[in-house]
PDB file of C-alpha atoms and ligand atoms in Angstrom:
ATOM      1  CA  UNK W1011       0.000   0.000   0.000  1.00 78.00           C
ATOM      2  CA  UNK W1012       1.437   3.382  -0.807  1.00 89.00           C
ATOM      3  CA  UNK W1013       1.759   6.126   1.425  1.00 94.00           C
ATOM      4  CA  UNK W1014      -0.706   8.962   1.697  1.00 98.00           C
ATOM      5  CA  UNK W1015      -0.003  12.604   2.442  1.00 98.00           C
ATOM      6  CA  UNK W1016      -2.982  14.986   3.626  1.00 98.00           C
ATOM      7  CA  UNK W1017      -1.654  18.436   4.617  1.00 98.00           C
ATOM      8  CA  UNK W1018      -4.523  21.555   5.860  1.00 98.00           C
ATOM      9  CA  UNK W1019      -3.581  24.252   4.924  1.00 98.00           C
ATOM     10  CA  UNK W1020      -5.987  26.504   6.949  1.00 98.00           C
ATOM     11  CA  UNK W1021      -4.733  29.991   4.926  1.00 98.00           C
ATOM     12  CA  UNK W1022      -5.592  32.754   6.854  1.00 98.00           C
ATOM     13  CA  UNK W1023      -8.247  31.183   9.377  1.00 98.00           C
ATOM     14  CA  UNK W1024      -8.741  30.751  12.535  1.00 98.00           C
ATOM     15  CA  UNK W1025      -7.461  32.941  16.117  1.00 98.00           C
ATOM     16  CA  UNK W1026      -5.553  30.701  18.574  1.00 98.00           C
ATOM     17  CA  UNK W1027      -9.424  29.712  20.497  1.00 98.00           C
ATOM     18  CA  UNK W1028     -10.293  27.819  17.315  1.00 98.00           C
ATOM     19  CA  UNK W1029      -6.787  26.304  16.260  1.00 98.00           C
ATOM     20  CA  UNK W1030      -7.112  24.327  19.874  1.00 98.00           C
ATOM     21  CA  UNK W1031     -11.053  23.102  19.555  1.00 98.00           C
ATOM     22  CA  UNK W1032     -10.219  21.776  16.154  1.00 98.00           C
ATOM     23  CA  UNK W1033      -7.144  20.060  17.437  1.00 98.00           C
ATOM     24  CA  UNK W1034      -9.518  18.670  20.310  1.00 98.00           C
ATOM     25  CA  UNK W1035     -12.098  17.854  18.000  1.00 98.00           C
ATOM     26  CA  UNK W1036      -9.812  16.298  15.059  1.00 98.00           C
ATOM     27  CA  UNK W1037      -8.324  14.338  17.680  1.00 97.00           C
ATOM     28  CA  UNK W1038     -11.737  12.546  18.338  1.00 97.00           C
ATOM     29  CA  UNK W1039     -12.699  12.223  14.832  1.00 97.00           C
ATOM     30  CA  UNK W1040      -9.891  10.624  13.354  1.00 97.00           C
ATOM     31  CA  UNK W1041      -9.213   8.149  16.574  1.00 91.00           C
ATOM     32  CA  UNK W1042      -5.538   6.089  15.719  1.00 89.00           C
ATOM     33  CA  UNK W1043      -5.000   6.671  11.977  1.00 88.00           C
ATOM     34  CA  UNK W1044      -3.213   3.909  10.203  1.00 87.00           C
ATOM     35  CA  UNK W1045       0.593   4.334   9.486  1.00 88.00           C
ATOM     36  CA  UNK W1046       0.477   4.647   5.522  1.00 93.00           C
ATOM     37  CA  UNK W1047      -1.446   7.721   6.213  1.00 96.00           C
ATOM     38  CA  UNK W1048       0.964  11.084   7.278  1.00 97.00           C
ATOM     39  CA  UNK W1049      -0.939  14.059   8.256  1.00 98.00           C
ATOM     40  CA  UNK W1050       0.171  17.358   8.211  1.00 98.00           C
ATOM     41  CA  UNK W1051      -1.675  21.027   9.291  1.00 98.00           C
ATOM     42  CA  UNK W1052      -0.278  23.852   8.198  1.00 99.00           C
ATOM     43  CA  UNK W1053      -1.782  27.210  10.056  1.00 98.00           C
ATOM     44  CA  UNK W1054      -1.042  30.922   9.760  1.00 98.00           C
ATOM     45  CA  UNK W1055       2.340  31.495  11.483  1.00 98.00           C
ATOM     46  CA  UNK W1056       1.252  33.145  14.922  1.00 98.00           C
ATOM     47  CA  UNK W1057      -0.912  30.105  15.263  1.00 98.00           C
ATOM     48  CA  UNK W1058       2.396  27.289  15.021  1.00 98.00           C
ATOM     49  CA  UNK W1059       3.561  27.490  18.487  1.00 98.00           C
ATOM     50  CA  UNK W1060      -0.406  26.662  19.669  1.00 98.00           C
ATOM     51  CA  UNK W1061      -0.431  24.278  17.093  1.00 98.00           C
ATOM     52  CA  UNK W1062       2.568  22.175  17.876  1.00 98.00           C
ATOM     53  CA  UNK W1063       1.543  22.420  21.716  1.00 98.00           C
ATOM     54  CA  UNK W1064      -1.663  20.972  20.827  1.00 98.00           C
ATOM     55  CA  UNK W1065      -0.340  18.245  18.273  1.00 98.00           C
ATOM     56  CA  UNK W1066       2.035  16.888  20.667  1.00 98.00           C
ATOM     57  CA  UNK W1067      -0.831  17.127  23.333  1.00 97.00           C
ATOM     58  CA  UNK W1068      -3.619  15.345  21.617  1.00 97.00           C
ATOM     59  CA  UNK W1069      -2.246  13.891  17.653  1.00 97.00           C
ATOM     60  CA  UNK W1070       1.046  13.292  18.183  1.00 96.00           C
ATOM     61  CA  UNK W1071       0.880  12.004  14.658  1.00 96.00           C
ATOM     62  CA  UNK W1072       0.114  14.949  13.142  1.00 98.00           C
ATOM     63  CA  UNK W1073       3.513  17.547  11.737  1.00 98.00           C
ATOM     64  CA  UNK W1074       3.215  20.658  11.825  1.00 98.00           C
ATOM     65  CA  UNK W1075       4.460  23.092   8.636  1.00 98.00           C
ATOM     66  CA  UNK W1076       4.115  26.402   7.778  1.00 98.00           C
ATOM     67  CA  UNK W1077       2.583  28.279   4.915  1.00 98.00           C
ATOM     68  CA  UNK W1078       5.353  30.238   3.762  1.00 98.00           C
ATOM     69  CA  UNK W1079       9.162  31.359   4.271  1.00 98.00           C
ATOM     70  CA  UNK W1080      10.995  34.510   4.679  1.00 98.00           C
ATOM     71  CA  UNK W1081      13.053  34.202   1.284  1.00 98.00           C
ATOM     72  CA  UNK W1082      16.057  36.025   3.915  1.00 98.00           C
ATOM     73  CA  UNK W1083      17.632  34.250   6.969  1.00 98.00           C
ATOM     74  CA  UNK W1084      17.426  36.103   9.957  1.00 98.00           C
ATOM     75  CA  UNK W1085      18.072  39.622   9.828  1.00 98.00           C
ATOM     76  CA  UNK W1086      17.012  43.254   9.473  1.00 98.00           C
ATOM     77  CA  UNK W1087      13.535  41.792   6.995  1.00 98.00           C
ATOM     78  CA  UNK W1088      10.380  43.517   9.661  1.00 98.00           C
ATOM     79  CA  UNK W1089       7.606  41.660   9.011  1.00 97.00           C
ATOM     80  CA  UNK W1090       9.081  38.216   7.964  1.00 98.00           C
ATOM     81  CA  UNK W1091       9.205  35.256   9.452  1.00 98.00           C
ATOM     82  CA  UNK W1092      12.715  33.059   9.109  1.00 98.00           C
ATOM     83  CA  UNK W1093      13.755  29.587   8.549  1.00 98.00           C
ATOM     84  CA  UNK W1094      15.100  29.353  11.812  1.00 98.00           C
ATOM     85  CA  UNK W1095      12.212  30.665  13.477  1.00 98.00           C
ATOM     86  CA  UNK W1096      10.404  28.526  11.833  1.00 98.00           C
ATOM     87  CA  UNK W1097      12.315  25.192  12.421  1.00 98.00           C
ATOM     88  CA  UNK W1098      11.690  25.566  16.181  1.00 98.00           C
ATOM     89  CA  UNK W1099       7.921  24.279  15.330  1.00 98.00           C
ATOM     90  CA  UNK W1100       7.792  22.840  11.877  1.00 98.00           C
ATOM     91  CA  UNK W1101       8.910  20.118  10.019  1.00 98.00           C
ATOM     92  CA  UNK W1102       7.547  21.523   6.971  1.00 98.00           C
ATOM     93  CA  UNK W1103       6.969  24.505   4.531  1.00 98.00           C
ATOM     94  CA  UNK W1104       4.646  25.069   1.765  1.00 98.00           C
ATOM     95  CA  UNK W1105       6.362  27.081  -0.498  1.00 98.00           C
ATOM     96  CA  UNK W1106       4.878  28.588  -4.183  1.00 98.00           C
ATOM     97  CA  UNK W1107       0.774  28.451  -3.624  1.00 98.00           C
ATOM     98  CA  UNK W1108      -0.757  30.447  -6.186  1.00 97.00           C
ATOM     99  CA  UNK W1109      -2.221  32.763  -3.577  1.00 98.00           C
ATOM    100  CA  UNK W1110       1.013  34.009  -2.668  1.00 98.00           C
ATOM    101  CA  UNK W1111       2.086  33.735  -6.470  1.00 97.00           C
ATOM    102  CA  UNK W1112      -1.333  36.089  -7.542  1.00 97.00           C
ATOM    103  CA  UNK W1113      -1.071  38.113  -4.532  1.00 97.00           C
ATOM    104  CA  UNK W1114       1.978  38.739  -2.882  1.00 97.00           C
ATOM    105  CA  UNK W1115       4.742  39.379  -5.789  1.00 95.00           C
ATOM    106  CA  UNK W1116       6.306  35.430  -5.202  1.00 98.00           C
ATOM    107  CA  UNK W1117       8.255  35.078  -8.588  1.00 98.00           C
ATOM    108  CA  UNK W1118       9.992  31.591  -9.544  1.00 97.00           C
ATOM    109  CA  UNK W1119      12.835  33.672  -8.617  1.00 98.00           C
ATOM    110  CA  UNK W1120      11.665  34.404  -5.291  1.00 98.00           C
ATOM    111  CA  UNK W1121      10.455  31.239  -4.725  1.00 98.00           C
ATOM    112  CA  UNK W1122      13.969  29.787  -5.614  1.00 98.00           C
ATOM    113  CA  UNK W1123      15.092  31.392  -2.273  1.00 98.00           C
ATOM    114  CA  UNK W1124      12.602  30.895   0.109  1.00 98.00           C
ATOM    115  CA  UNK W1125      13.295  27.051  -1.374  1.00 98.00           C
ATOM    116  CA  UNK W1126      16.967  27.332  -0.634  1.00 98.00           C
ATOM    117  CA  UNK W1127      16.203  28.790   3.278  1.00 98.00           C
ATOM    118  CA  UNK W1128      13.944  25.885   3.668  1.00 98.00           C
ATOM    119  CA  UNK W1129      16.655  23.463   2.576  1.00 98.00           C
ATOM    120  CA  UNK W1130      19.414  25.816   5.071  1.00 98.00           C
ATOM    121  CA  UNK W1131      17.279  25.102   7.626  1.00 98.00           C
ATOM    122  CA  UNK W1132      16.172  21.725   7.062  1.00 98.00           C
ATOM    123  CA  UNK W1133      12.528  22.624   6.593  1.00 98.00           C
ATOM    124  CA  UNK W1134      10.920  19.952   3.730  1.00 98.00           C
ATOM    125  CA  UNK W1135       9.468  22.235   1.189  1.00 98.00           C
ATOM    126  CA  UNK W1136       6.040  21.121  -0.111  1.00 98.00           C
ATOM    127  CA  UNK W1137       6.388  23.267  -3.485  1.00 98.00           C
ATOM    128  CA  UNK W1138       3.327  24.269  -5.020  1.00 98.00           C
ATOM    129  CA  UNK W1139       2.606  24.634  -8.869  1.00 98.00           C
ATOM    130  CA  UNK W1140      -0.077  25.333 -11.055  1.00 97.00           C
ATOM    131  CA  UNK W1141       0.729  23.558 -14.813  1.00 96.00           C
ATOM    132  CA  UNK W1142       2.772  21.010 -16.379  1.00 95.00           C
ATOM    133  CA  UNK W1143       5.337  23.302 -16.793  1.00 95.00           C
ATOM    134  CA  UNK W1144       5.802  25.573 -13.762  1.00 96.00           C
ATOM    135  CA  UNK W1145       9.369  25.511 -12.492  1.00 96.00           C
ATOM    136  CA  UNK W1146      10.561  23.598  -9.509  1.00 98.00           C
ATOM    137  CA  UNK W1147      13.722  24.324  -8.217  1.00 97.00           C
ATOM    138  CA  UNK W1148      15.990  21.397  -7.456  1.00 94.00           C
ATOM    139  CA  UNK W1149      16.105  19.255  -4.192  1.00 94.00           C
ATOM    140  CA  UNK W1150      12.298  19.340  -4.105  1.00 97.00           C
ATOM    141  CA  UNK W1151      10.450  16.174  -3.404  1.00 96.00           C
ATOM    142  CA  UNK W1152       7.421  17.112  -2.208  1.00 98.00           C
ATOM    143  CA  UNK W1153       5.066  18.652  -5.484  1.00 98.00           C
ATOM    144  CA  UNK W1154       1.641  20.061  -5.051  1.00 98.00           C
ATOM    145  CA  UNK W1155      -0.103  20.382  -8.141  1.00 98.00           C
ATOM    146  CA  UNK W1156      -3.463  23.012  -7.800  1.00 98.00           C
ATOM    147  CA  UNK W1157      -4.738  24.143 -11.074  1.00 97.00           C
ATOM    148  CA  UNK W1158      -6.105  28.031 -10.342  1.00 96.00           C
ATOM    149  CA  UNK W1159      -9.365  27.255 -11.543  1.00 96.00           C
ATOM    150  CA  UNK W1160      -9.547  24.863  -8.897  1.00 97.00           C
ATOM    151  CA  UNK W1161      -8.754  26.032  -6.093  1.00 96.00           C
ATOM    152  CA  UNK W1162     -11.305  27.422  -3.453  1.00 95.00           C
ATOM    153  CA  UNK W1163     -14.053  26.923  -6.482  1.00 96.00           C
ATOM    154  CA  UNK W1164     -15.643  23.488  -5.977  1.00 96.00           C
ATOM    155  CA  UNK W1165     -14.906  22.641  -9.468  1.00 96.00           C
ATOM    156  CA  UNK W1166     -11.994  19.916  -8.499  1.00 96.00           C
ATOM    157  CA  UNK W1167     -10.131  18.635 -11.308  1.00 97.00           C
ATOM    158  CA  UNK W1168     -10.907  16.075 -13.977  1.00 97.00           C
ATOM    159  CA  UNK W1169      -9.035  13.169 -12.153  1.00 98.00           C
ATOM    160  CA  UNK W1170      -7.779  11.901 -15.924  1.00 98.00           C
ATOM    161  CA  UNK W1171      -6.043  14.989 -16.489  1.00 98.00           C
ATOM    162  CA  UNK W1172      -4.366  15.270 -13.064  1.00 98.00           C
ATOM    163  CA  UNK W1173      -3.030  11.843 -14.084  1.00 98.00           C
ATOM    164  CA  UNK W1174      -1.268  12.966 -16.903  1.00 98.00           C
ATOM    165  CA  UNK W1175      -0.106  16.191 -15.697  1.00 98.00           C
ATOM    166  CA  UNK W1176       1.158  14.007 -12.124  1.00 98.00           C
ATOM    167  CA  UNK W1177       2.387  11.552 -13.830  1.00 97.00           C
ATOM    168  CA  UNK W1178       4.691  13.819 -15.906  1.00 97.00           C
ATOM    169  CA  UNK W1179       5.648  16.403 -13.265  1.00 97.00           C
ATOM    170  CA  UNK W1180       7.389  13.079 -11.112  1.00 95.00           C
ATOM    171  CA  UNK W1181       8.571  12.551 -14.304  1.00 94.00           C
ATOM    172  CA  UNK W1182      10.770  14.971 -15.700  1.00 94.00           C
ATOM    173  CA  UNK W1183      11.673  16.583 -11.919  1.00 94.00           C
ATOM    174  CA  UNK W1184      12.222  13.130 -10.069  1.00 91.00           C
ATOM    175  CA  UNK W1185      10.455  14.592  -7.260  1.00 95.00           C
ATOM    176  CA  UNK W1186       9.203  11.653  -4.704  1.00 96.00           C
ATOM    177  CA  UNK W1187       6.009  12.717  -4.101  1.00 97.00           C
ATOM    178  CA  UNK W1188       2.806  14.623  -5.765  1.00 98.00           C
ATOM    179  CA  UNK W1189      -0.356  16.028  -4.436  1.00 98.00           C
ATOM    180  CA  UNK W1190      -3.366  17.049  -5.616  1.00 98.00           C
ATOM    181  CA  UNK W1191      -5.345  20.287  -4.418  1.00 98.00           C
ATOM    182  CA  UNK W1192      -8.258  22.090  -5.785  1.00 98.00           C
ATOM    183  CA  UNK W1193     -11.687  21.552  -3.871  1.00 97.00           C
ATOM    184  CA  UNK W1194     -10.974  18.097  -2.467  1.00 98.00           C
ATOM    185  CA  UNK W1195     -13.680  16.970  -0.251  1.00 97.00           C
ATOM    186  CA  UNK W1196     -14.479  13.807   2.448  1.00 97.00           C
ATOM    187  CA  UNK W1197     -16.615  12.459  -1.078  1.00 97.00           C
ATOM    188  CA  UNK W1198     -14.209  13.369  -3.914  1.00 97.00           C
ATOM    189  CA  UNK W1199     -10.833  12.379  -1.935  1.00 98.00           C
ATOM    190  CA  UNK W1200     -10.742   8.827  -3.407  1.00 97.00           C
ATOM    191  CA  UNK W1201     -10.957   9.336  -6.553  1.00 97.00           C
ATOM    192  CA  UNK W1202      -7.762  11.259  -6.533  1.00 98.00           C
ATOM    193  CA  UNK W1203      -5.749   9.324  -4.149  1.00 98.00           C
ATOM    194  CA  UNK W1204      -6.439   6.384  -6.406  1.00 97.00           C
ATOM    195  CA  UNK W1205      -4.472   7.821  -9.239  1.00 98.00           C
ATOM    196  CA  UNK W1206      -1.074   6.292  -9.709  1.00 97.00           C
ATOM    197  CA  UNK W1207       0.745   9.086  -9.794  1.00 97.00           C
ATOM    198  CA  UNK W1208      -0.962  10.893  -6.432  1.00 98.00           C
ATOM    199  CA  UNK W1209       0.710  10.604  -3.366  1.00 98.00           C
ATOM    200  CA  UNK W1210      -2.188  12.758  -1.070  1.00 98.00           C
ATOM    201  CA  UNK W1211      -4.039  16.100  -1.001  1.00 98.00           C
ATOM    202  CA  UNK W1212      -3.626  19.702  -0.321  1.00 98.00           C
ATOM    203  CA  UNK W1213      -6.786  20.883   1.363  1.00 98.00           C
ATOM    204  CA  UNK W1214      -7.943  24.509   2.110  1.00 98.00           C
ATOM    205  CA  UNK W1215     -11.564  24.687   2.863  1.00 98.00           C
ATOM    206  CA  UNK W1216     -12.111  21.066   3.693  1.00 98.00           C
ATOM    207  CA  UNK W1217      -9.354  21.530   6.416  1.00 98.00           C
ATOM    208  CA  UNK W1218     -11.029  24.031   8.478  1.00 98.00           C
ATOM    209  CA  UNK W1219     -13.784  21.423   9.933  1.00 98.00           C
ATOM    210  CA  UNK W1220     -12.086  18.734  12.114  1.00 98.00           C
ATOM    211  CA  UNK W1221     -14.626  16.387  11.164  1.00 98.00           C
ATOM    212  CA  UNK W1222     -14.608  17.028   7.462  1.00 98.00           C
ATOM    213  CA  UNK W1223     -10.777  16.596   7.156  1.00 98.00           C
ATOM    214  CA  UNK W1224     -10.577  13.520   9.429  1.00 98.00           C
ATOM    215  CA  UNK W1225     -13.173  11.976   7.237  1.00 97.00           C
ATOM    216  CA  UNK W1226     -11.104  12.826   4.009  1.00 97.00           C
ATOM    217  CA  UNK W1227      -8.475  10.961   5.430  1.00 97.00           C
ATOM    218  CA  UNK W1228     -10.571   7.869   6.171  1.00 95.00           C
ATOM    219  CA  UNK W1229     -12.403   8.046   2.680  1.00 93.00           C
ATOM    220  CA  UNK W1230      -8.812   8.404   0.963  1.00 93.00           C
TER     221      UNK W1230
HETATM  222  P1  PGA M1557      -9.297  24.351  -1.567  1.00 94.40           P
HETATM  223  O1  PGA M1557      -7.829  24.969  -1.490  1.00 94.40           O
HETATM  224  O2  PGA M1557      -9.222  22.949  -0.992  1.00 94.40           O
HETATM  225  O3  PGA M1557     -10.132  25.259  -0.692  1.00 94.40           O
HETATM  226  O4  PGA M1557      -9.704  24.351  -2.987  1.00 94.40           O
HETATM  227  C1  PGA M1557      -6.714  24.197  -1.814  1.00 94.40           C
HETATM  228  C2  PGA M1557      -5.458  25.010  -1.663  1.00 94.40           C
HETATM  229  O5  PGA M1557      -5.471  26.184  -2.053  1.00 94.40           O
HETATM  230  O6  PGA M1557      -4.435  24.530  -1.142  1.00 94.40           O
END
């Protein structure tokens, strides 16, 4: 049986009163997951220390990553939040979502260095593209692949073409592992996880409910 990746990315939701009732209430809902399954929630960053706190507290199973990285190391950057800051409560880093692509100014060049401060400080980047033939810098093993249209729209993917677009992504960039995101849901989950090529899910909206992302997970 191959491994299966489901990572939350909760954007920017929830205050630090929520982020521990859905870590109480996931907790309940998804009981002793079996070991092919890794889980993974990545929250806004003022919510990672209450996050890891309540992981190791009540789903020890569950990592912790963050949504983004400060393209600088520690320094003179106000606003930004380091690799080494960070590392202290994540094992992980999404790095490229089209959000922050549309939104925020994050070129492939950009993104090239936030990859590289992951890698300084040993943070796994989960690197996220949007076609066949978005860049992905080297040493990346984790691949997200969200078309736009998808995302946030309830009109998920036809699972045929994610196949082919998967499939060729681990391809031609060797990368170990590929997710899908774009409107996954507790009833669609399967039919992506099925695919060959699929390794897991990215999940915004499905994420926020405890109940609805611990029954993604035992759908998948
Ligand atoms: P969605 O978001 O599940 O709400 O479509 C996915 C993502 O943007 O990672």
């Amino acid at each position: 049986m191959k491994k299966l990746i489901f990572i939350a990315n909760w954007k920017s939701h929830k205050t630090p009163q929520e982020a521990t009732e859905w870590f109480e209430n996931f907790a309940r809902y998804i009981g002793r997951p079996t070991e092919d399954k890794e889980i993974m929630v990545c929250p806004p960053f003022a919510l990672l220390d209450v996050c890891q706190k309540m992981a190791q507290k009540h789903t020890p199973f569950v990592q912790i990553g963050s949504q983004d990285i400060s393209r600088f190391p520690e320094g003179a950057y106000t606003g930004e939040v380091s690799g080494k800051l960070i590392k202290s409560y994540a094992t992980h880093t999404i790095i490229g979502h089209s959000e922050r692509r549309q939104n925020f100014g994050d070129t492939d060049e950009v993104l090239l260095q936030k990859v590289l401060q992951a890698q300084a400080n040993m943070l796994t980047p989960v690197y996220c593209v949007f076609k066949k033939d978005t860049l992905i810098p080297k040493g990346v093993s984790i691949v997200a692949y969200e078309p736009i249209e998808s995302i946030g729209t309830g009109n998920a993917a036809d699972p045929n073409t994610v196949e082919e677009i998967t499939g060729f992504i681990k391809k031609q960039n060797g990368v170990s592992y590929i997710l899908y995101g774009g409107s996954v849901t507790p009833e669609n989950v399967s039919t992506y996880t099925n695919l060959p090529s699929i390794d897991g899910v990215l999940v915004g909206g499905a994420s926020l409910d405890p109940q609805e992302f611990a029954q993604m997970i035992q759908h998948a």
